Short mmCIF file of C-alpha atoms in Angstrom, two decimals:
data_model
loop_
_atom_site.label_atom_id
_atom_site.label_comp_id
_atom_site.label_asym_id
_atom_site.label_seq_id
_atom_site.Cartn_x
_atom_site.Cartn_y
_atom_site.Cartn_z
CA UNK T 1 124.46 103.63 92.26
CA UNK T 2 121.36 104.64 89.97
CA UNK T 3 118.88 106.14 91.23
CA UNK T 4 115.13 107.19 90.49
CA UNK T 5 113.83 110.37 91.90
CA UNK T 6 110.15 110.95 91.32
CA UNK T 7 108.28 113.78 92.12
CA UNK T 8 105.70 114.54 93.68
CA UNK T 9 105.43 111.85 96.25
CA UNK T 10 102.23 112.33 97.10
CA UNK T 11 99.32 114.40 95.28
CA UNK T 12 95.80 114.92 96.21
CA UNK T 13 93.65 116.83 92.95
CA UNK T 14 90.28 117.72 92.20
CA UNK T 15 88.44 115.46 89.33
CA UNK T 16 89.07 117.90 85.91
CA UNK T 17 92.35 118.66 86.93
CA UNK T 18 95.57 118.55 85.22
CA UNK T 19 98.83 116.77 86.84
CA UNK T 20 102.46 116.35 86.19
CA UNK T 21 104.58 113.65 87.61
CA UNK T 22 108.75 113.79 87.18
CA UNK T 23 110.73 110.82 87.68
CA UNK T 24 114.94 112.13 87.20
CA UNK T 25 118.17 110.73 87.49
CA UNK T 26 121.68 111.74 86.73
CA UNK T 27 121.89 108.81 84.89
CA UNK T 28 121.25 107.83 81.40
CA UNK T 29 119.11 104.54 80.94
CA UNK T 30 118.24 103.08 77.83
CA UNK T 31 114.45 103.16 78.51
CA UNK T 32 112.04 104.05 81.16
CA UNK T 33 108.53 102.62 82.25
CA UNK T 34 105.70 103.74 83.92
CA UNK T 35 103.66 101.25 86.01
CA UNK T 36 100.62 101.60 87.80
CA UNK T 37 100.10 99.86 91.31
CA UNK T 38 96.57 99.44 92.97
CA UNK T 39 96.31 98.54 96.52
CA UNK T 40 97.12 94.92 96.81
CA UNK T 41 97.79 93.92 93.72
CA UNK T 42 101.59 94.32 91.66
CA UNK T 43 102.55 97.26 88.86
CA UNK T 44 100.87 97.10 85.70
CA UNK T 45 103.16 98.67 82.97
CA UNK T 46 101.39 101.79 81.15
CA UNK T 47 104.08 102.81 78.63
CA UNK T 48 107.52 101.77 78.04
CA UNK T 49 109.95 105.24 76.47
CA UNK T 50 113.24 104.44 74.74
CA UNK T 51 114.50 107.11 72.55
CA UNK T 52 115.33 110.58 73.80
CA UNK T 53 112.85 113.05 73.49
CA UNK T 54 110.20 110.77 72.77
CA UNK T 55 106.51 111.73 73.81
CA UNK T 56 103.75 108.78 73.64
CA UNK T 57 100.36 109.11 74.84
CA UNK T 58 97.70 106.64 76.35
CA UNK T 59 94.10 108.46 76.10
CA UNK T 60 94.54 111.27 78.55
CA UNK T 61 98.19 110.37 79.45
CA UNK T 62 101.27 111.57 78.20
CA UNK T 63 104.55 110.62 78.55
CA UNK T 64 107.70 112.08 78.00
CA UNK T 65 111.21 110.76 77.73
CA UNK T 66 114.22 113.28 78.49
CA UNK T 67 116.12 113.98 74.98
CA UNK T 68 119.51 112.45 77.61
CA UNK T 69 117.77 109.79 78.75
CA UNK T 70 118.25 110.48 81.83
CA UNK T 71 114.31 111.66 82.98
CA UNK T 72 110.74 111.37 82.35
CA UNK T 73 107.55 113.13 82.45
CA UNK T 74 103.86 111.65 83.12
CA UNK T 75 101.26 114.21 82.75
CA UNK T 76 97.29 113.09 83.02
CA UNK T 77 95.17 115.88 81.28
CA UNK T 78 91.33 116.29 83.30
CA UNK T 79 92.12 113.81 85.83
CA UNK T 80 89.03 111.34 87.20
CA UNK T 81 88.38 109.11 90.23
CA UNK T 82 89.27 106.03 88.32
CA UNK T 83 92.96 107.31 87.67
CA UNK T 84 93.58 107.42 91.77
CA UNK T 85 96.65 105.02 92.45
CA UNK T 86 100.55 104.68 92.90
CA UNK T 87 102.50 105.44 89.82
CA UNK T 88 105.76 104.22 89.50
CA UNK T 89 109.09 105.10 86.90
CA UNK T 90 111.38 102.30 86.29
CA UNK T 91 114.56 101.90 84.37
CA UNK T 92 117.07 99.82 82.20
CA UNK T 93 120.59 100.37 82.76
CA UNK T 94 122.48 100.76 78.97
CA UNK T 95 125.30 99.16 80.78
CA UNK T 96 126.49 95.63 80.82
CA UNK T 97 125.86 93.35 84.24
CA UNK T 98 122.23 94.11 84.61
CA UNK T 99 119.78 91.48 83.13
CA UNK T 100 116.88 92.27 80.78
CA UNK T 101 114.09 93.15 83.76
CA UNK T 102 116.91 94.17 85.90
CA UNK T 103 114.57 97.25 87.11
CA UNK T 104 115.74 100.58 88.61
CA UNK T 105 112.02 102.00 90.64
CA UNK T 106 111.54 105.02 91.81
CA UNK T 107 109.73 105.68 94.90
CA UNK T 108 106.28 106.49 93.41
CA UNK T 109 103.75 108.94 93.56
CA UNK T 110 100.70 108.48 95.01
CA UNK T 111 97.41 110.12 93.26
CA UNK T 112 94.30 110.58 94.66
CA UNK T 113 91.39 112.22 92.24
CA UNK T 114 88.46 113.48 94.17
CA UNK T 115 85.16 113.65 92.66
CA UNK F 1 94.94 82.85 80.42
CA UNK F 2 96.47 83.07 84.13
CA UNK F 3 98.77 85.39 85.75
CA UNK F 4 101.58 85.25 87.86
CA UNK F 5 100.45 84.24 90.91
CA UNK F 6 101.91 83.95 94.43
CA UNK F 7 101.93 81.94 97.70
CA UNK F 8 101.28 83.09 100.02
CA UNK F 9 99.67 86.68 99.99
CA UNK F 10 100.79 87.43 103.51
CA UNK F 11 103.67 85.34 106.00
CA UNK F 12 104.14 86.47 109.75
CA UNK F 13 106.47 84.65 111.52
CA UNK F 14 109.31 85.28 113.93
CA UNK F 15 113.00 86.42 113.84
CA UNK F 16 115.32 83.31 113.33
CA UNK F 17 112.28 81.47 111.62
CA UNK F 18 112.52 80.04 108.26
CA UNK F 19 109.61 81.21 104.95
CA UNK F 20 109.39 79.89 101.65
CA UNK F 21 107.20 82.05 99.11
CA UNK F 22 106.46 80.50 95.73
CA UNK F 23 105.84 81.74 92.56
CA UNK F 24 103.85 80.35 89.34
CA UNK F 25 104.57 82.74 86.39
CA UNK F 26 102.37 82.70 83.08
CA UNK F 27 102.93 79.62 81.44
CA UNK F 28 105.41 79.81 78.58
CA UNK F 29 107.20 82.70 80.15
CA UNK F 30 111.33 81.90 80.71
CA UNK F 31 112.04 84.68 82.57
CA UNK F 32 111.25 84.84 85.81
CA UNK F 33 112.10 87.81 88.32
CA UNK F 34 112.05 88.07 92.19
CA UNK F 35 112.06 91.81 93.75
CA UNK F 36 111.28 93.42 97.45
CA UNK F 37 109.84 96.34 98.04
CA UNK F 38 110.65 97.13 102.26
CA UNK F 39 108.61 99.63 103.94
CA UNK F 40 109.50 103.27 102.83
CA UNK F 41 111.48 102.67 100.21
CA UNK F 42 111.48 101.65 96.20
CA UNK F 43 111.01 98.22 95.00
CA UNK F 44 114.35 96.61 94.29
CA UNK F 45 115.59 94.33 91.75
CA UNK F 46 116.39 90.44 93.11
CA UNK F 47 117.21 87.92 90.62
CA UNK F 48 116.22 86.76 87.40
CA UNK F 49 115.88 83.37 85.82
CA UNK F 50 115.95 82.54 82.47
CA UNK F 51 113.52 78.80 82.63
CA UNK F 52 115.75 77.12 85.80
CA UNK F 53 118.77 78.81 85.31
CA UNK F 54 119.76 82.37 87.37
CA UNK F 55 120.91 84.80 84.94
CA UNK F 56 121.44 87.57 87.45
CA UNK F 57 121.37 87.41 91.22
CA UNK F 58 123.25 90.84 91.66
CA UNK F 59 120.74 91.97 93.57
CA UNK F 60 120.37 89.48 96.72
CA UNK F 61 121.01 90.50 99.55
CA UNK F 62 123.14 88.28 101.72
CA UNK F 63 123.58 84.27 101.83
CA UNK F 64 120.29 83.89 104.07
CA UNK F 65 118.40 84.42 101.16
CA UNK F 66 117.92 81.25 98.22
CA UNK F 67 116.07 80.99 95.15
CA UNK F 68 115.06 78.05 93.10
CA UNK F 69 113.65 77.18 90.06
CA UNK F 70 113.60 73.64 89.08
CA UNK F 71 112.83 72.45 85.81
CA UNK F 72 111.79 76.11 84.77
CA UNK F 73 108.33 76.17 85.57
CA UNK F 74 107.38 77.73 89.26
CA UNK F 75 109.92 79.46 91.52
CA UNK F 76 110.76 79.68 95.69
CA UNK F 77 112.43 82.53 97.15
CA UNK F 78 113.82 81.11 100.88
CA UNK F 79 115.06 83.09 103.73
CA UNK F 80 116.56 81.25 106.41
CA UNK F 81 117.19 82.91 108.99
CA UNK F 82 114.74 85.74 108.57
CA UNK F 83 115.49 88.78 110.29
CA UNK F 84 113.43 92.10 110.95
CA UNK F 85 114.90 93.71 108.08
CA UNK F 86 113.49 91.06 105.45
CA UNK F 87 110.03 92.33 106.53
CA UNK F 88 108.60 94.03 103.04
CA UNK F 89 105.98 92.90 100.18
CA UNK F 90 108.21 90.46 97.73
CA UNK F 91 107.10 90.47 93.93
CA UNK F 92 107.53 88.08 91.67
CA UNK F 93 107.02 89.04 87.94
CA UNK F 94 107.67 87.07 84.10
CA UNK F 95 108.17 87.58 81.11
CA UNK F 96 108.31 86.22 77.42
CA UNK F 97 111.49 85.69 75.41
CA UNK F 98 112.20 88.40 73.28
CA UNK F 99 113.01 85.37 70.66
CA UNK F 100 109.53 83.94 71.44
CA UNK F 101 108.17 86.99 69.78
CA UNK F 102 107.72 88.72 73.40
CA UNK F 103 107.72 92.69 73.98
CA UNK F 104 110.15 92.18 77.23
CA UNK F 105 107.27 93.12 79.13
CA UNK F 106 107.47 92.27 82.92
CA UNK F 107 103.51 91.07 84.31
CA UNK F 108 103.70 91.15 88.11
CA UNK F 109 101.83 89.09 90.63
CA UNK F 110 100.24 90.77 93.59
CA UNK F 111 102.92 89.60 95.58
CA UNK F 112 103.88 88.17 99.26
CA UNK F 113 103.79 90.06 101.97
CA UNK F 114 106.50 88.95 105.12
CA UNK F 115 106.39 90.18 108.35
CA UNK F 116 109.14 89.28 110.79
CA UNK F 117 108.03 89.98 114.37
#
């Protein structure tokens, strides 16, 4: 069974601050993405990684894609009020039997950014 | 342009009783894609549709659980009997054909949260 570790699960930072998120697995997927979840509402995909090693960034986020596939990085440089919410790692199995959207999701972190 | 939306936001009922949630995804989207999230742990993978067809039902849990799509437009995910354990928030999301010129991105609705009492 795959499975999605992230780390922290929760994490409570001044506004300025920096932050790192992990999501690992000992197993190799053929991409990861990071979603975003507000209270209420579903995941809203941020970034989508597929090649090892790759590193994309989103304004003040950056991601990071293990050079074996098999973990990722999100790190949010000065952190602000507005970036408070549940982030979430999610992966594609490179092997045959899942669908396309057949999802592996970690458990999440949960931000909050204090003014 | 509308997103995926679902009915309804919140179901309590009680053990042994039977729910239907429904799902309209963004028009022209084929795929269509039921998970759960139950309390405590990570949101888990369903079943996917591609238009009325189920391309992948590996993850459903057991037989009390059905999920339709006919004529590929809106979806219903039934459990009947419910029991305790089905209590959890159930997402439905879509997505364009990769063919159709789409990314393969998955847009979620807010989903339906079931309680069995």
């Amino acid at each position: 069974t795959q499975l999605l570790e992230q780390s922290p699960q929760f994490l409570s930072i001044q506004e300025g601050e920096n932050l790192t998120v992990y999501c690992n697995s000992s197993s190799v997927f053929s991409s990861l993405q990071w979603y975003r979840q507000e209270p209420g509402e579903g995941p809203v995909l941020l970034v989508t990684v597929v090649t090892g090693g790759e590193v994309k960034k989103l304004k003040r986020l950056t991601f990071q894609f293990g050079d074996a596939r098999k973990d990722s990085s999100l790190h949010i440089t000065a952190a602000q009020p507005g970036d408070t919410g549940l982030y979430l790692c999610a992966g594609a199995s490179p092997f045959g039997g899942g669908s396309q959207g057949n999802l592996i999701f970690g458990k999440g972190t949960k931000l909050s950014v204090k003014p | 342009e509308a997103g995926v939306t679902q009915f309804p936001s919140h179901s309590v009922i009680e053990k042994g009783q039977t729910v239907t949630l429904r799902c309209d995804p963004i028009s022209g989207h084929d795929n269509l894609y039921w998970y759960r999230r139950v309390m405590g742990k990570e949101i888990k993978f369903l079943l996917h549709f591609v238009k009325e067809s189920k391309q992948d039902e590996s993850g459903m849990p057991n037989n009390r659980f059905l999920a339709e799509r006919t004529g590929g437009t809106y979806s219903t995910l039934k459990v009947q009997p419910a029991e305790l354990e089905d209590s959890g928030v159930y997402f439905c999301a879509s997505s364009q054909d990769l063919r159709d010129r789409g990314t393969g991105e998955l847009f979620f609705g807010e989903g339906s949260r079931l309680t069995v009492l």
